Amino acid sequence: MGVLGVNQEACALAKAHKPEHFCLERIVRPNILALKPYRCARDDYQSGTLLDANENSLGPSAATRSSEEMESLQLHRYPDPGLYGVRESVTQFRGLPHTAYTFLGVGSDEVIDLIQRCFARPSQDKILICPPTYGMYSVSASINDVQVVEVPLTMPDDPRGAFRLDVPKVQAALAQDPSIKLVFLCSPGNPTGTLLAMEDVCAILETPAYQGLVVVDEAYIDFALEEQAQGRKHTASQAVSAVSLVHEYANLIVSQTLSKSFGLAGVRMGVAFAQPPIIQVMNNTKAPYNVSTLAAHAASQALAPEGIQRMRSHAKTLVELRERLIRELASIPCIGKVLGTNDANFVLVQVLDAPKGLPDSQRAALVYKRMAEEHRLVVRNRSSELGCDGCLRITVGTAEENDQCIKLMKELLTP
């Protein structure tokens, strides 16, 4: 049985369908593969006199800035599947050949959850993660009754470098356990800020014994792409985003979001890119009208040429502010290394104990608590995560916010 509704013309636009041993139908849950998706009213007709979906024909009761805005958004109607051209815009922006390669969801978290629901059988299958990493992979696994296998990233004292994929160990785990159906990789990592090497991602995609999918979560990718554009890091010929691999690998999903570089965290717009059969499985399974009209409208503005230009300008500024923040942190007593390769809009920095100069998780927790409760400046305590002893994760703020953070940390950490 093939995937219901898949666009064969779009499939033919892929450069390749590697690896040869991969077969999607073998890992889609049988009930999902056989699923006849709910057909919503707007799948057939999007305009005219609409008396088909039990909407409130008198209009919305919510107040907005103007009646013209309310009329243009048509909030009393269910969202048009065209979603203000968002799917077309983001597909073009990321350089993929057809909208059948693009899924839109309610933030990356819906994407993560939906992937697990589609491709991992409850109580039978497993996912593999590489800690320290984003916590929602494990949370979604618990909700979906899927076990988690952990293969840690390389640690800060590893001669190969900190927070890189330990490819031989990942491949060994995949070869050893055929019940692993999904591998979640975070690039740049959260909380590590480290961009994963695409050759390492390819090595995992091509693991001969592995029949499952590889998911590369790229929530922060535009900051790394901006560094490449500026010539700060990553050569022009170097592949930075795994989206460049979607054309070739049939076992790859790349997850992104408009929350970070585009500054639309409150909108909740997540994106996934993959070859059409995977995207079709996800579209067959998702809830109808999962993306709201308001979210789609905001996303369409962000993905317009002027919105993309603004995003890139903001990413450039945040990269510059991040480098200044790193320099200022180095001047604070009892601040240790800034870990990772710093390819995102945050830094992961060690808090040290005064006598020995070693990472001090207890002191980091105290500084975190005092900053938040006494001074209303909130960072993130990551000291309990693997390889992150004594670490605080600091989001890059405005110049003024960064100055406030540095001043406060100096006060709290100066003996």
Short mmCIF file of C-alpha atoms in Angstrom, two decimals:
data_model
loop_
_atom_site.label_atom_id
_atom_site.label_comp_id
_atom_site.label_asym_id
_atom_site.label_seq_id
_atom_site.Cartn_x
_atom_site.Cartn_y
_atom_site.Cartn_z
CA MET A 1 0.00 0.00 0.00
CA GLY A 2 1.33 3.46 -0.91
CA VAL A 3 0.68 6.74 0.87
CA LEU A 4 -2.83 8.03 0.16
CA GLY A 5 -2.91 11.31 -1.73
CA VAL A 6 0.81 11.66 -2.43
CA ASN A 7 1.74 13.94 -5.34
CA GLN A 8 3.74 11.77 -7.75
CA GLU A 9 4.78 14.72 -9.92
CA ALA A 10 6.30 16.40 -6.87
CA CYS A 11 8.06 13.14 -5.94
CA ALA A 12 9.70 13.10 -9.35
CA LEU A 13 11.25 16.52 -8.67
CA ALA A 14 13.57 15.04 -6.04
CA LYS A 15 17.14 14.55 -7.20
CA ALA A 16 17.31 11.14 -5.53
CA HIS A 17 15.52 8.90 -3.04
CA LYS A 18 18.45 7.72 -0.96
CA PRO A 19 19.31 5.50 0.83
CA GLU A 20 18.36 2.51 -1.31
CA HIS A 21 17.49 0.32 1.67
CA PHE A 22 14.86 2.76 3.01
CA CYS A 23 11.15 2.05 2.54
CA LEU A 24 8.74 4.53 4.12
CA GLU A 25 5.77 2.15 4.13
CA ARG A 26 7.68 -0.16 6.50
CA ILE A 27 7.85 2.44 9.27
CA VAL A 28 4.53 4.30 9.01
CA ARG A 29 2.17 2.93 11.63
CA PRO A 30 -0.26 0.65 9.75
CA ASN A 31 -3.35 2.50 10.98
CA ILE A 32 -1.82 5.80 9.84
CA LEU A 33 -0.89 4.41 6.43
CA ALA A 34 -4.48 3.21 5.93
CA LEU A 35 -5.98 6.44 7.29
CA LYS A 36 -8.46 8.26 5.10
CA PRO A 37 -7.90 11.85 6.19
CA TYR A 38 -10.77 14.03 7.34
CA ARG A 39 -11.84 16.22 4.44
CA CYS A 40 -12.71 19.68 5.74
CA ALA A 41 -15.11 22.12 4.11
CA ARG A 42 -12.38 24.41 2.81
CA ASP A 43 -10.59 21.61 0.97
CA ASP A 44 -13.20 21.89 -1.79
CA TYR A 45 -14.26 25.54 -1.99
CA GLN A 46 -12.68 28.63 -0.44
CA SER A 47 -14.86 31.48 -1.72
CA GLY A 48 -18.43 32.38 -2.57
CA THR A 49 -21.50 32.22 -0.35
CA LEU A 50 -20.27 29.72 2.22
CA LEU A 51 -23.08 27.83 3.94
CA ASP A 52 -21.22 24.55 4.32
CA ALA A 53 -19.17 24.62 7.54
CA ASN A 54 -21.60 25.78 10.28
CA GLU A 55 -19.66 29.02 10.79
CA ASN A 56 -21.19 32.12 12.39
CA SER A 57 -22.42 34.07 9.36
CA LEU A 58 -22.87 37.28 11.36
CA GLY A 59 -19.15 37.66 11.97
CA PRO A 60 -16.73 37.48 14.93
CA SER A 61 -17.38 38.99 18.35
CA ALA A 62 -13.71 39.69 19.07
CA ALA A 63 -12.66 43.35 18.95
CA THR A 64 -9.83 44.35 16.63
CA ARG A 65 -8.17 47.58 15.65
CA SER A 66 -10.55 48.25 12.77
CA SER A 67 -13.60 46.85 11.07
CA GLU A 68 -11.59 46.80 7.83
CA GLU A 69 -9.03 44.49 9.43
CA MET A 70 -11.78 42.19 10.70
CA GLU A 71 -13.40 42.07 7.30
CA SER A 72 -10.15 41.33 5.49
CA LEU A 73 -9.18 38.49 7.82
CA GLN A 74 -12.63 36.87 7.80
CA LEU A 75 -12.08 35.41 11.26
CA HIS A 76 -15.59 33.99 11.39
CA ARG A 77 -14.59 31.59 8.61
CA TYR A 78 -12.40 28.52 8.93
CA PRO A 79 -8.90 29.02 7.52
CA ASP A 80 -8.41 28.68 3.78
CA PRO A 81 -5.98 25.76 3.18
CA GLY A 82 -4.03 28.20 0.98
CA LEU A 83 -3.07 30.02 4.20
CA TYR A 84 -2.18 33.34 2.58
CA GLY A 85 0.43 31.63 0.41
CA VAL A 86 2.59 30.74 3.42
CA ARG A 87 3.38 27.23 2.18
CA GLU A 88 4.42 28.57 -1.22
CA SER A 89 6.50 31.37 0.33
CA VAL A 90 8.42 29.22 2.80
CA THR A 91 8.98 26.49 0.18
CA GLN A 92 10.49 29.02 -2.17
CA PHE A 93 12.47 30.70 0.62
CA ARG A 94 14.15 27.39 1.53
CA GLY A 95 14.77 26.43 -2.09
CA LEU A 96 12.56 23.35 -2.41
CA PRO A 97 10.86 22.53 -5.71
CA HIS A 98 7.20 22.10 -4.72
CA THR A 99 4.82 22.80 -1.83
CA ALA A 100 4.37 19.03 -1.46
CA TYR A 101 7.75 19.13 0.33
CA THR A 102 6.43 21.46 3.06
CA PHE A 103 4.26 20.90 6.15
CA LEU A 104 2.90 23.71 8.34
CA GLY A 105 2.12 23.12 12.00
CA VAL A 106 1.43 24.82 15.30
CA GLY A 107 5.03 25.49 16.22
CA SER A 108 7.83 22.93 16.07
CA ASP A 109 6.24 21.13 19.00
CA GLU A 110 3.26 19.99 16.91
CA VAL A 111 5.70 18.82 14.24
CA ILE A 112 7.70 16.81 16.80
CA ASP A 113 4.58 15.25 18.29
CA LEU A 114 3.00 14.46 14.93
CA ILE A 115 6.15 12.76 13.64
CA GLN A 116 6.14 10.48 16.65
CA ARG A 117 2.42 9.73 16.25
CA CYS A 118 2.85 8.86 12.58
CA PHE A 119 6.02 6.78 12.68
CA ALA A 120 6.43 5.24 16.14
CA ARG A 121 4.07 2.59 17.49
CA PRO A 122 3.11 3.07 21.16
CA SER A 123 4.67 0.56 23.56
CA GLN A 124 6.74 -0.97 20.74
CA ASP A 125 8.98 1.55 19.02
CA LYS A 126 11.70 3.91 20.25
CA ILE A 127 13.29 7.23 19.39
CA LEU A 128 16.98 8.07 19.71
CA ILE A 129 18.14 11.43 21.03
CA CYS A 130 21.59 12.92 21.66
CA PRO A 131 21.67 14.79 24.98
CA PRO A 132 22.08 17.51 25.95
CA THR A 133 19.22 18.41 23.64
CA TYR A 134 15.74 19.90 23.39
CA GLY A 135 13.48 18.46 26.06
CA MET A 136 10.30 18.15 23.98
CA TYR A 137 11.57 15.08 22.14
CA SER A 138 11.40 13.10 25.37
CA VAL A 139 8.18 14.77 26.57
CA SER A 140 6.42 13.85 23.33
CA ALA A 141 7.79 10.32 23.57
CA SER A 142 6.32 9.97 27.07
CA ILE A 143 2.95 11.26 25.88
CA ASN A 144 2.98 8.88 22.92
CA ASP A 145 4.19 5.90 24.99
CA VAL A 146 7.42 5.63 23.01
CA GLN A 147 10.71 4.67 24.64
CA VAL A 148 13.80 6.88 24.43
CA VAL A 149 17.34 5.71 23.67
CA GLU A 150 20.10 8.19 24.54
CA VAL A 151 23.47 8.48 22.80
CA PRO A 152 25.15 11.58 24.23
CA LEU A 153 26.91 14.20 22.18
CA THR A 154 30.65 14.43 22.71
CA MET A 155 31.41 16.19 25.98
CA PRO A 156 33.35 19.46 26.52
CA ASP A 157 36.56 17.60 27.38
CA ASP A 158 36.42 15.34 24.29
CA PRO A 159 39.44 15.84 21.98
CA ARG A 160 37.07 15.63 18.98
CA GLY A 161 35.34 18.81 20.19
CA ALA A 162 32.34 19.55 22.37
CA PHE A 163 28.72 18.73 21.58
CA ARG A 164 29.27 16.94 18.28
CA LEU A 165 27.51 13.81 17.09
CA ASP A 166 29.23 10.63 18.21
CA VAL A 167 28.51 8.98 14.87
CA PRO A 168 30.01 5.52 15.59
CA LYS A 169 27.97 5.19 18.80
CA VAL A 170 24.76 6.39 17.13
CA GLN A 171 25.26 3.91 14.28
CA ALA A 172 26.03 1.11 16.72
CA ALA A 173 22.83 1.83 18.67
CA LEU A 174 20.78 1.84 15.46
CA ALA A 175 22.31 -1.45 14.31
CA GLN A 176 21.71 -3.02 17.70
CA ASP A 177 18.05 -2.04 18.12
CA PRO A 178 15.69 -2.28 15.12
CA SER A 179 12.84 -0.87 17.23
CA ILE A 180 14.40 2.62 16.95
CA LYS A 181 12.29 4.32 14.30
CA LEU A 182 13.22 7.99 14.74
CA VAL A 183 16.48 9.84 15.40
CA PHE A 184 16.13 13.45 16.61
CA LEU A 185 19.12 15.74 15.99
CA CYS A 186 19.16 19.40 17.05
CA SER A 187 21.25 21.78 14.90
CA PRO A 188 22.21 24.30 16.14
CA GLY A 189 21.73 22.49 19.42
CA ASN A 190 19.61 23.60 22.33
CA PRO A 191 21.13 24.26 24.87
CA THR A 192 24.53 23.81 23.19
CA GLY A 193 24.29 26.35 20.36
CA THR A 194 26.46 24.05 18.24
CA LEU A 195 25.84 23.46 14.53
CA LEU A 196 26.08 19.79 13.57
CA ALA A 197 28.33 18.79 10.70
CA MET A 198 26.29 17.78 7.64
CA GLU A 199 28.70 14.95 6.88
CA ASP A 200 27.80 13.47 10.28
CA VAL A 201 24.09 13.83 9.54
CA CYS A 202 24.62 12.11 6.16
CA ALA A 203 26.49 9.27 7.83
CA ILE A 204 23.51 8.60 10.08
CA LEU A 205 21.05 8.90 7.18
CA GLU A 206 23.05 6.29 5.30
CA THR A 207 23.46 3.83 8.18
CA PRO A 208 22.87 0.49 6.40
CA ALA A 209 21.14 -1.21 9.31
CA TYR A 210 18.74 1.68 9.99
CA GLN A 211 15.27 1.57 8.45
CA GLY A 212 13.82 4.63 10.20
CA LEU A 213 13.74 8.41 9.81
CA VAL A 214 16.20 11.12 10.84
CA VAL A 215 14.67 14.39 12.08
CA VAL A 216 16.95 17.45 12.10
CA ASP A 217 15.50 20.24 14.24
CA GLU A 218 16.75 23.60 12.92
CA ALA A 219 14.92 26.13 15.07
CA TYR A 220 17.98 28.42 15.14
CA ILE A 221 19.35 27.80 11.66
CA ASP A 222 19.02 31.36 10.33
CA PHE A 223 21.63 32.63 12.78
CA ALA A 224 24.15 30.12 11.40
CA LEU A 225 23.14 31.00 7.84
CA GLU A 226 23.65 34.68 8.62
CA GLU A 227 27.15 33.97 9.95
CA GLN A 228 27.89 32.16 6.71
CA ALA A 229 26.55 35.09 4.67
CA GLN A 230 28.78 37.49 6.60
CA GLY A 231 31.82 35.27 6.17
CA ARG A 232 32.19 34.94 9.97
CA LYS A 233 31.92 31.13 10.01
CA HIS A 234 31.20 28.32 7.58
CA THR A 235 32.64 28.59 4.09
CA ALA A 236 30.39 29.48 1.17
CA SER A 237 30.61 25.91 -0.13
CA GLN A 238 29.73 24.35 3.23
CA ALA A 239 26.21 22.98 3.72
CA VAL A 240 24.84 24.60 6.87
CA SER A 241 21.19 23.52 6.76
CA ALA A 242 19.95 19.96 6.30
CA VAL A 243 17.25 21.33 3.97
CA SER A 244 19.94 20.99 1.30
CA LEU A 245 19.73 17.20 1.83
CA VAL A 246 15.94 16.89 1.44
CA HIS A 247 16.32 16.75 -2.36
CA GLU A 248 18.21 13.46 -2.01
CA TYR A 249 17.25 11.64 1.18
CA ALA A 250 13.85 9.97 1.45
CA ASN A 251 14.42 9.23 5.16
CA LEU A 252 14.97 12.85 6.29
CA ILE A 253 12.66 15.40 7.93
CA VAL A 254 13.89 18.91 8.68
CA SER A 255 11.94 20.88 11.29
CA GLN A 256 12.08 24.67 11.48
CA THR A 257 10.10 27.49 13.09
CA LEU A 258 9.24 31.16 12.68
CA SER A 259 9.61 31.69 16.44
CA LYS A 260 13.32 32.52 16.58
CA SER A 261 14.91 34.45 13.71
CA PHE A 262 11.55 35.72 12.43
CA GLY A 263 10.50 36.83 15.93
CA LEU A 264 7.05 35.21 15.81
CA ALA A 265 7.12 33.06 18.96
CA GLY A 266 3.59 34.16 19.87
CA VAL A 267 2.22 33.11 16.49
CA ARG A 268 3.19 29.41 16.82
CA MET A 269 4.16 28.58 13.26
CA GLY A 270 6.27 25.48 12.72
CA VAL A 271 7.48 24.06 9.43
CA ALA A 272 8.72 20.65 8.31
CA PHE A 273 10.45 19.78 5.05
CA ALA A 274 10.71 16.28 3.61
CA GLN A 275 10.07 14.38 0.41
CA PRO A 276 6.34 14.32 -0.52
CA PRO A 277 5.34 10.88 0.82
CA ILE A 278 6.40 11.86 4.36
CA ILE A 279 4.68 15.25 4.14
CA GLN A 280 1.52 13.58 2.83
CA VAL A 281 1.46 11.15 5.77
CA MET A 282 1.72 14.13 8.14
CA ASN A 283 -1.00 16.06 6.32
CA ASN A 284 -3.27 13.01 6.35
CA THR A 285 -2.86 12.73 10.12
CA LYS A 286 -2.88 16.34 11.38
CA ALA A 287 -6.00 17.98 12.78
CA PRO A 288 -8.08 19.94 10.26
CA TYR A 289 -7.45 23.69 10.27
CA ASN A 290 -4.43 23.24 12.52
CA VAL A 291 -2.93 26.62 11.53
CA SER A 292 -5.10 29.62 12.39
CA THR A 293 -5.91 32.49 10.05
CA LEU A 294 -4.16 34.96 12.37
CA ALA A 295 -1.00 32.84 12.46
CA ALA A 296 -1.01 32.42 8.69
CA HIS A 297 -1.55 36.12 8.10
CA ALA A 298 1.37 37.07 10.36
CA ALA A 299 3.57 34.42 8.77
CA SER A 300 2.72 35.63 5.28
CA GLN A 301 3.91 39.12 6.21
CA ALA A 302 7.13 37.75 7.72
CA LEU A 303 7.84 35.72 4.57
CA ALA A 304 7.24 38.62 2.20
CA PRO A 305 10.46 40.10 0.73
CA GLU A 306 10.52 43.01 3.20
CA GLY A 307 9.88 40.60 6.10
CA ILE A 308 12.74 38.34 5.06
CA GLN A 309 15.02 41.37 4.71
CA ARG A 310 14.05 42.49 8.22
CA MET A 311 14.68 38.98 9.60
CA ARG A 312 18.16 38.91 8.12
CA SER A 313 18.92 42.36 9.48
CA HIS A 314 17.79 41.29 12.95
CA ALA A 315 19.79 38.06 12.73
CA LYS A 316 22.91 40.05 11.78
CA THR A 317 22.41 42.41 14.73
CA LEU A 318 21.83 39.54 17.17
CA VAL A 319 24.99 37.76 16.00
CA GLU A 320 26.97 40.96 16.61
CA LEU A 321 25.36 41.45 20.03
CA ARG A 322 26.10 37.81 20.89
CA GLU A 323 29.80 38.29 20.16
CA ARG A 324 29.89 41.39 22.34
CA LEU A 325 28.06 39.50 25.11
CA ILE A 326 30.67 36.72 24.96
CA ARG A 327 33.50 39.27 25.26
CA GLU A 328 31.84 40.95 28.25
CA LEU A 329 31.18 37.63 30.00
CA ALA A 330 34.91 36.84 29.80
CA SER A 331 35.61 39.85 32.06
CA ILE A 332 33.45 38.60 34.94
CA PRO A 333 35.14 36.84 37.88
CA CYS A 334 34.01 33.24 38.32
CA ILE A 335 32.67 32.96 34.79
CA GLY A 336 34.25 30.09 32.90
CA LYS A 337 34.02 28.94 29.31
CA VAL A 338 31.25 29.82 26.91
CA LEU A 339 30.56 26.30 25.66
CA GLY A 340 29.66 25.15 22.16
CA THR A 341 30.32 26.85 18.84
CA ASN A 342 27.75 29.63 19.37
CA ASP A 343 25.67 29.37 16.21
CA ALA A 344 22.35 30.48 17.73
CA ASN A 345 20.92 33.53 19.53
CA PHE A 346 22.04 32.45 22.99
CA VAL A 347 25.18 31.49 24.89
CA LEU A 348 25.82 28.65 27.31
CA VAL A 349 28.22 29.86 29.97
CA GLN A 350 29.79 28.20 33.02
CA VAL A 351 29.55 29.62 36.53
CA LEU A 352 32.62 28.63 38.58
CA ASP A 353 33.23 28.20 42.28
CA ALA A 354 35.63 30.76 43.74
CA PRO A 355 38.22 28.51 45.44
CA LYS A 356 38.92 25.93 42.71
CA GLY A 357 37.63 27.54 39.52
CA LEU A 358 35.49 24.51 38.65
CA PRO A 359 31.94 24.54 37.25
CA ASP A 360 29.55 24.95 40.18
CA SER A 361 25.94 23.92 39.56
CA GLN A 362 24.80 24.98 43.03
CA ARG A 363 26.21 28.46 42.55
CA ALA A 364 24.71 28.70 39.07
CA ALA A 365 21.30 27.83 40.49
CA LEU A 366 21.67 30.49 43.19
CA VAL A 367 22.70 33.17 40.68
CA TYR A 368 19.81 32.20 38.42
CA LYS A 369 17.34 32.43 41.30
CA ARG A 370 18.63 35.77 42.63
CA MET A 371 18.67 37.34 39.18
CA ALA A 372 15.05 36.35 38.58
CA GLU A 373 13.53 36.94 42.01
CA GLU A 374 15.49 39.95 43.25
CA HIS A 375 16.23 41.73 39.97
CA ARG A 376 13.57 40.44 37.55
CA LEU A 377 16.12 39.39 34.94
CA VAL A 378 15.49 35.83 33.84
CA VAL A 379 18.01 33.49 32.21
CA ARG A 380 17.79 29.68 32.05
CA ASN A 381 19.47 27.31 34.47
CA ARG A 382 20.79 24.36 32.41
CA SER A 383 23.24 23.01 35.01
CA SER A 384 21.34 19.74 35.46
CA GLU A 385 21.81 18.71 31.81
CA LEU A 386 24.48 16.32 30.64
CA GLY A 387 27.80 18.09 30.01
CA CYS A 388 26.42 21.42 31.24
CA ASP A 389 27.66 21.48 34.84
CA GLY A 390 27.36 24.97 36.29
CA CYS A 391 25.84 26.36 33.09
CA LEU A 392 23.40 29.18 32.54
CA ARG A 393 21.87 29.73 29.11
CA ILE A 394 21.55 33.42 28.30
CA THR A 395 19.42 34.59 25.36
CA VAL A 396 20.94 37.51 23.46
CA GLY A 397 18.82 40.55 24.27
CA THR A 398 18.96 44.15 23.17
CA ALA A 399 22.20 46.03 23.86
CA GLU A 400 20.60 47.54 26.96
CA GLU A 401 19.32 44.18 28.22
CA ASN A 402 22.71 42.57 27.69
CA ASP A 403 24.40 45.41 29.60
CA GLN A 404 21.94 44.91 32.45
CA CYS A 405 22.68 41.17 32.50
CA ILE A 406 26.47 41.69 32.54
CA LYS A 407 26.26 44.33 35.29
CA LEU A 408 24.10 42.09 37.46
CA MET A 409 26.29 39.01 37.01
CA LYS A 410 29.37 41.01 37.92
CA GLU A 411 27.67 42.15 41.14
CA LEU A 412 26.57 38.63 42.07
CA LEU A 413 29.81 36.85 41.17
CA THR A 414 32.52 39.27 42.28
CA PRO A 415 33.99 37.96 45.56
#
